[in-house]
mmCIF file of C-alpha atoms in Angstrom:
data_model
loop_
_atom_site.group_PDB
_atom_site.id
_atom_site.type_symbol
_atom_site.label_atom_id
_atom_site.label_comp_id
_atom_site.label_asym_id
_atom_site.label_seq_id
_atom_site.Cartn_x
_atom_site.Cartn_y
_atom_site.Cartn_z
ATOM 1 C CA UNK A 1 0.000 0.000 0.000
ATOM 2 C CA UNK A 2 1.564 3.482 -1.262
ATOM 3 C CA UNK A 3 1.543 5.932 1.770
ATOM 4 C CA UNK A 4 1.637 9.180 -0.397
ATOM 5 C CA UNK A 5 0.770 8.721 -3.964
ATOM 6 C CA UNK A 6 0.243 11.191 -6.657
ATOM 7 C CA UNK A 7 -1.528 11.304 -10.068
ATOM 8 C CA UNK A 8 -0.244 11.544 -12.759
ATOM 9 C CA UNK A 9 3.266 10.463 -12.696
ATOM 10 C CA UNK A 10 4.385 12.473 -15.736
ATOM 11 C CA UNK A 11 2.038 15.448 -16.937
ATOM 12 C CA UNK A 12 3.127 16.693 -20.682
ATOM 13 C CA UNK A 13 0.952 20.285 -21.501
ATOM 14 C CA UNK A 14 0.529 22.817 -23.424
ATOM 15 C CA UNK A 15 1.492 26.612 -22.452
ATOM 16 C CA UNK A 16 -1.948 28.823 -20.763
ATOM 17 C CA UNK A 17 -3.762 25.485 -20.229
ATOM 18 C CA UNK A 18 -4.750 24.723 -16.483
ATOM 19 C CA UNK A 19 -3.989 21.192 -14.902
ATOM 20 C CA UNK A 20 -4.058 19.302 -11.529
ATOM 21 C CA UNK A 21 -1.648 17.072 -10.149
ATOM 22 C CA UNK A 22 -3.472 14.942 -7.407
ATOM 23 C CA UNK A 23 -2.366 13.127 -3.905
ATOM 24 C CA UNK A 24 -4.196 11.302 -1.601
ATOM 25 C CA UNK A 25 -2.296 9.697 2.074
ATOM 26 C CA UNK A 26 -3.399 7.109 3.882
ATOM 27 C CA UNK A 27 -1.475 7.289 6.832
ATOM 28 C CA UNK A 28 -4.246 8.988 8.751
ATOM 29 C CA UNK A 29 -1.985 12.741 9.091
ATOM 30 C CA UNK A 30 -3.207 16.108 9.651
ATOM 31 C CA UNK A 31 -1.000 17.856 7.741
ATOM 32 C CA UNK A 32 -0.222 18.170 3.890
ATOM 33 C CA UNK A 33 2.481 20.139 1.772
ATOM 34 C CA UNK A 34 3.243 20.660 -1.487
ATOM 35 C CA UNK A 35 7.170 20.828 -2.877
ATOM 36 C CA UNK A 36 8.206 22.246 -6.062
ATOM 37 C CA UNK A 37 12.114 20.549 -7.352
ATOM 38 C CA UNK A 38 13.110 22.892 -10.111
ATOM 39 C CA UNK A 39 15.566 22.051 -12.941
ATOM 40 C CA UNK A 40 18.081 23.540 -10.548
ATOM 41 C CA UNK A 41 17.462 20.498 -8.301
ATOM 42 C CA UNK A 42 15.611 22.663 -5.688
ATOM 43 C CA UNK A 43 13.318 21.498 -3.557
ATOM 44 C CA UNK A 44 11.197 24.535 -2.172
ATOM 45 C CA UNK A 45 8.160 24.255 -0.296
ATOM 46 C CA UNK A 46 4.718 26.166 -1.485
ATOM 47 C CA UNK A 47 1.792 25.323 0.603
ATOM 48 C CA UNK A 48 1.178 22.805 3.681
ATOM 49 C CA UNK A 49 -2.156 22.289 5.060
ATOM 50 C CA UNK A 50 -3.430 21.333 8.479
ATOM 51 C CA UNK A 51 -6.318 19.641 9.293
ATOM 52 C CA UNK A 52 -7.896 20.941 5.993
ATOM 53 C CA UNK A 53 -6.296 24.576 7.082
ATOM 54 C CA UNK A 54 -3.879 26.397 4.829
ATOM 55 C CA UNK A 55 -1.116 27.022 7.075
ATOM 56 C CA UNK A 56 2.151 27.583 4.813
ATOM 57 C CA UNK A 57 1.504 29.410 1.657
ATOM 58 C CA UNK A 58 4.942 30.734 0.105
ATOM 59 C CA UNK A 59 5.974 33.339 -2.416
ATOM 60 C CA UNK A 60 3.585 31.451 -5.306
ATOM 61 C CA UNK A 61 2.167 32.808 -8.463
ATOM 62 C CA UNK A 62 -1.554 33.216 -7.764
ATOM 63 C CA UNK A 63 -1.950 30.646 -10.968
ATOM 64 C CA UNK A 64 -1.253 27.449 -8.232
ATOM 65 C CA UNK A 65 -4.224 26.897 -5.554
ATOM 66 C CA UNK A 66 -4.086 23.975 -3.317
ATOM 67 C CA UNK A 67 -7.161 22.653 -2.300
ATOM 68 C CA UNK A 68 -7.703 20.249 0.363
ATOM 69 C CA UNK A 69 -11.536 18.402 -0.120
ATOM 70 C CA UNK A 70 -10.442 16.146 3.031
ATOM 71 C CA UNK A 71 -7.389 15.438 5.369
ATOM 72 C CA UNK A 72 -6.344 12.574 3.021
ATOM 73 C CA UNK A 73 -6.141 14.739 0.257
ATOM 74 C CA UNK A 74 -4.442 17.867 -0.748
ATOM 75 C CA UNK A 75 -4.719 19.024 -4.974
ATOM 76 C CA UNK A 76 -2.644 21.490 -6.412
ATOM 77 C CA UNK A 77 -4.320 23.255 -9.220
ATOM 78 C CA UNK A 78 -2.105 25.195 -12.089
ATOM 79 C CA UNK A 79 -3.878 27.792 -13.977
ATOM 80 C CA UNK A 80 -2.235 29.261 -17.354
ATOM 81 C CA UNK A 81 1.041 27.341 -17.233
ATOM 82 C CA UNK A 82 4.205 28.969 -18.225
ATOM 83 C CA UNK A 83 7.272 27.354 -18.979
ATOM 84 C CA UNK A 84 8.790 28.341 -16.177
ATOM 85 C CA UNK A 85 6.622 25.791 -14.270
ATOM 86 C CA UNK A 86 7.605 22.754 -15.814
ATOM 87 C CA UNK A 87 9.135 21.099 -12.489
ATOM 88 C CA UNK A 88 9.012 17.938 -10.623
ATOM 89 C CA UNK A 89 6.168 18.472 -7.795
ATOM 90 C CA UNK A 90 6.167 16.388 -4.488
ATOM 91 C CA UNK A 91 3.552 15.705 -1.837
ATOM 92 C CA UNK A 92 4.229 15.068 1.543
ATOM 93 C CA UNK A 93 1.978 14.544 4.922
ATOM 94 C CA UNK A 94 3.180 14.324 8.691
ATOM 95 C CA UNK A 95 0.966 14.594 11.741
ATOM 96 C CA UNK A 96 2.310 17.409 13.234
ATOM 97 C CA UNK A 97 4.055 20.296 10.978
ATOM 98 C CA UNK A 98 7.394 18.841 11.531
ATOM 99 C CA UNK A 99 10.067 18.479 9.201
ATOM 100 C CA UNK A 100 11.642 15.004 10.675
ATOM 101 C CA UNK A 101 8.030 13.296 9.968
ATOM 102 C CA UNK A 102 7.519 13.542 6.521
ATOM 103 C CA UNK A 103 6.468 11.576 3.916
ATOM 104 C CA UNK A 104 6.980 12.241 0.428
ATOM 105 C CA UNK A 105 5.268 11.103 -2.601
ATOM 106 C CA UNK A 106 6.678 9.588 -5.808
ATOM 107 C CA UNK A 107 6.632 12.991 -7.501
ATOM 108 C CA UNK A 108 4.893 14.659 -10.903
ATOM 109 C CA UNK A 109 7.287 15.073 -13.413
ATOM 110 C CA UNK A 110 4.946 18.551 -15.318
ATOM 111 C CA UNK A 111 6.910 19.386 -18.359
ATOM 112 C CA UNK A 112 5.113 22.466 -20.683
ATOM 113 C CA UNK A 113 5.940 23.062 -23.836
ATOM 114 C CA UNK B 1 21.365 33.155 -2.934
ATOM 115 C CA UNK B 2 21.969 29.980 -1.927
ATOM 116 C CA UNK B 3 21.609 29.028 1.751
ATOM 117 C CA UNK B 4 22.498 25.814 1.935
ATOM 118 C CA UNK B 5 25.196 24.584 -0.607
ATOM 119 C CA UNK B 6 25.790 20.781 -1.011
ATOM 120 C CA UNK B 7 29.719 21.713 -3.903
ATOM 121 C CA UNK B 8 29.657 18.190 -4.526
ATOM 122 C CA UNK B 9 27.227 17.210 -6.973
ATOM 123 C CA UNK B 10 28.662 13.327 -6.895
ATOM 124 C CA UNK B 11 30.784 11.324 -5.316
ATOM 125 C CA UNK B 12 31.887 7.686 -5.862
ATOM 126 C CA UNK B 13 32.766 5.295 -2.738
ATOM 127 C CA UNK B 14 34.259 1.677 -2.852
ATOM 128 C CA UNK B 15 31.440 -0.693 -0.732
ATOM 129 C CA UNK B 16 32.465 -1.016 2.979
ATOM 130 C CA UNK B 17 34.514 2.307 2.897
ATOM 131 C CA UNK B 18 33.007 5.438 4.530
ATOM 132 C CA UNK B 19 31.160 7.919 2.377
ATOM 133 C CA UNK B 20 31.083 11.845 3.884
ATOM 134 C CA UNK B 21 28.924 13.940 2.360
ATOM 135 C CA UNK B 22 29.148 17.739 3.220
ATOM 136 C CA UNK B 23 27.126 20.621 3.475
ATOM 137 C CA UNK B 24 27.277 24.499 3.912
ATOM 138 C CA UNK B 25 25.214 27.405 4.751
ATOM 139 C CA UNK B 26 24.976 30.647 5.322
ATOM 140 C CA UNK B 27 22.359 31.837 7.485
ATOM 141 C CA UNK B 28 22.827 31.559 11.089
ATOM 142 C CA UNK B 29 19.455 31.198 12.343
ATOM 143 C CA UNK B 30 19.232 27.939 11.109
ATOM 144 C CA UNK B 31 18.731 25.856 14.040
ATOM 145 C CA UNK B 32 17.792 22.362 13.152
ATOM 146 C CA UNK B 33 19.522 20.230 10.129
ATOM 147 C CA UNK B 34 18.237 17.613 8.303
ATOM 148 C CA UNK B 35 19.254 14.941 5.520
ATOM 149 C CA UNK B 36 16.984 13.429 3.334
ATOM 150 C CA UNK B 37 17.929 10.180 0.653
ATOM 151 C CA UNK B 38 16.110 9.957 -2.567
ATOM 152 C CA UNK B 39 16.180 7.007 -5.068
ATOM 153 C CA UNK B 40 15.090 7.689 -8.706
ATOM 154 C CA UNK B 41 11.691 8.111 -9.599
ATOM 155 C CA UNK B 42 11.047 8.447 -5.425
ATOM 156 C CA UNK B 43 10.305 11.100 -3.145
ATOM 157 C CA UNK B 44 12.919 12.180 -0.647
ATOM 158 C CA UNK B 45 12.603 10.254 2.683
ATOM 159 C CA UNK B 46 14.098 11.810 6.047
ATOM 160 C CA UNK B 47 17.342 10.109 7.431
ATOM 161 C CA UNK B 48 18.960 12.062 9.831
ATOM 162 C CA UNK B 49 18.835 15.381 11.838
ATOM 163 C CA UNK B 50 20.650 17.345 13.988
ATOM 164 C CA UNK B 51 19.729 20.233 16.387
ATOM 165 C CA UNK B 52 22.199 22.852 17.394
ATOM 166 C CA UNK B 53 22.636 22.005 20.575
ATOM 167 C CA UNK B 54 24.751 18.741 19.619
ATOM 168 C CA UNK B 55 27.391 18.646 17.163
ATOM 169 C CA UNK B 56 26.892 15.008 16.746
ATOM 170 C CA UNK B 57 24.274 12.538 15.767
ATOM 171 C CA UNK B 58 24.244 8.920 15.300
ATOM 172 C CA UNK B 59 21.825 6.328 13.651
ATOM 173 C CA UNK B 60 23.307 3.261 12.934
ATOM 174 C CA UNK B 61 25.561 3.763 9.896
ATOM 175 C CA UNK B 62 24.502 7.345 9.505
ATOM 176 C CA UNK B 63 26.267 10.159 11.215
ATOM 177 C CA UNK B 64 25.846 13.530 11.006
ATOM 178 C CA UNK B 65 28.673 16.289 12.696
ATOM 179 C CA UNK B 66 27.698 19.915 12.877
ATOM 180 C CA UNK B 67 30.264 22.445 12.940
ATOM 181 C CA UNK B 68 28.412 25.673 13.381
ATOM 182 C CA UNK B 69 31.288 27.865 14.091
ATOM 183 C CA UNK B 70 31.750 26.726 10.531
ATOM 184 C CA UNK B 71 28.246 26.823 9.409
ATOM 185 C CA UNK B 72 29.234 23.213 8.207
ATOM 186 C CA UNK B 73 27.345 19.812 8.992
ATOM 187 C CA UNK B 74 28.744 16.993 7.406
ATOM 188 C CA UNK B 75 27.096 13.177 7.100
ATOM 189 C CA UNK B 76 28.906 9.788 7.770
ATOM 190 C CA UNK B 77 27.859 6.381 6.334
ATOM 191 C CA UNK B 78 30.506 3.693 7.548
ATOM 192 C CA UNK B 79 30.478 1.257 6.051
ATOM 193 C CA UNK B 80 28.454 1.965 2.701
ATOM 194 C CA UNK B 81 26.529 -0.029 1.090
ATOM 195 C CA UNK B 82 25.358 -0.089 -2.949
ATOM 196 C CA UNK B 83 21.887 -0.457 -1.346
ATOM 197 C CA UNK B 84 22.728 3.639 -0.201
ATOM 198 C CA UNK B 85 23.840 4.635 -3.733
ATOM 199 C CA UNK B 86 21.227 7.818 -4.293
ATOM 200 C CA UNK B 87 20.879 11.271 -3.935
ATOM 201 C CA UNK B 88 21.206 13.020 -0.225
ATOM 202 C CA UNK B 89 19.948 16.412 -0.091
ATOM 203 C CA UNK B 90 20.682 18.508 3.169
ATOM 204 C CA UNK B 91 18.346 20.475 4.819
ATOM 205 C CA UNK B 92 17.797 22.943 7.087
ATOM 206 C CA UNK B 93 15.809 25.293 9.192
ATOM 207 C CA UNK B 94 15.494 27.583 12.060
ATOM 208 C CA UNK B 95 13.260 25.578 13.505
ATOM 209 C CA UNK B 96 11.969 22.387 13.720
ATOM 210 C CA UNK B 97 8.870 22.502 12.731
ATOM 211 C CA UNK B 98 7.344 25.763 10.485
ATOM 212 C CA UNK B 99 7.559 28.906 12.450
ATOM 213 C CA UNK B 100 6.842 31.462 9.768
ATOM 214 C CA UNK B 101 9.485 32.995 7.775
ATOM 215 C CA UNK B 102 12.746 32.130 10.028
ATOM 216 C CA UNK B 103 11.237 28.309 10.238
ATOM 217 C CA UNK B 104 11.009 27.395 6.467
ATOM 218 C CA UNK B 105 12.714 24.288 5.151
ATOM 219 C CA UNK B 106 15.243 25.155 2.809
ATOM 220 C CA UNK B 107 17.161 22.311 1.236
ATOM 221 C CA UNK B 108 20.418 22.255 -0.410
ATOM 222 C CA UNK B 109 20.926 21.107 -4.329
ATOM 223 C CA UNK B 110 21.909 17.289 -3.713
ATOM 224 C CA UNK B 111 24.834 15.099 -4.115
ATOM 225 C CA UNK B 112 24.666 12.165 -5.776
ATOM 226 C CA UNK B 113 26.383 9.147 -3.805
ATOM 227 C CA UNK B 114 27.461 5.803 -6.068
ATOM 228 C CA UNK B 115 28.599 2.640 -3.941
ATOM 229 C CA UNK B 116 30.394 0.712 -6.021
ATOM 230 C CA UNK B 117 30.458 -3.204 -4.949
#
């Protein structure tokens, strides 16, 4: 059973469409996140939610919204995508906001063209 | 700017020899370290972490030394293994879980570790 899994796997798009990457846990955590790894190799966080709470929301366009229907799941929704955004995109959950009790997901591999 | 800096983007250890991966930064309100393995086509998982009270940390194989005089942290594995061929990305924080601004997670660019048998 896959603790934090995310759909697709690879996400191929056009520039100015909008797309969702989704992720579902099932380890029974309060708290969800949302990493972007550039083509730099960064890995930068851009939203975490708690108990279906936005909690962390950094410097993002406005075009991503997470959305959070239940504690299980957190969405990340990309409107008018740029080229800039092609990136691989993890998920992660914990119980508490902590950093040492993470799990990540396999990653979205979003490439634009 | 980058505020943590992993220089070595690879590195290449014999099995059953120790592997030392290293690890910079800059800002000195980072409080709490972290390293994190990732296999291909996996998310990161946590390893190891380190709070700045100690300037050592043990798990097994996996050591981590913090030097923050330095602002350097480096991490041990004796002896390695092929099974720990992957990426390690070092993190950090200054705190350990988020506190705003000051307690955002900001990782380092990866090194890429190959055991060879």
């Amino acid at each position: 059973d896959t603790a934090v899994s995310q759909t697709p796997k690879y996400l191929v798009t056009q520039m100015g469409n909008d797309k969702s990457i989704k992720c579902e846990q099932n380890l029974g955590h309060d708290t969800m996140y949302w990493y972007k790894q550039d083509s730099k190799k960064f890995l930068k966080i851009m939203f975490s939610y708690n108990n279906k709470e936005l909690i962390i929301n950094e410097t993002v366009p406005n075009r991503f919204s997470p959305k959070s229907p239940d504690k299980a799941h957190l969405n990340l929704h990309i409107n008018s995508l740029e080229l800039g955004d092609s990136a691989v995109y993890f998920c992660a959950s914990s119980q508490e906001v902590r950093w040492d009790e993470q799990f990540f997901g396999p990653g979205t591999r979003l490439t634009v063209l | 700017d980058q505020q943590v800096k992993q220089n070595s983007p690879s590195l290449s250890v014999q099995e059953g020899r120790i592997s030392i991966l290293n690890c910079d930064y800059t800002n000195s309100m980072f409080d709490y370290f972290l390293w994190y393995k990732k296999y291909p086509a996996e998310g990161p998982t946590f390893l190891i972490s380190i709070s700045s009270i100690k300037d050592k940390n043990e798990d097994g194989r996996f050591t981590v030394f913090l030097n923050k005089s330095a602002k350097h942290l480096s991490l041990h594995i004796v002896p390695s293994q092929p099974g720990d061929s992957a990426v390690y990305f070092c993190a950090a924080s200054a705190i350990v879980n988020y506190g705003g601004s000051q307690g955002n997670l900001i990782f380092g660019k990866g090194t890429k570790l190959s055991v060879k048998p």
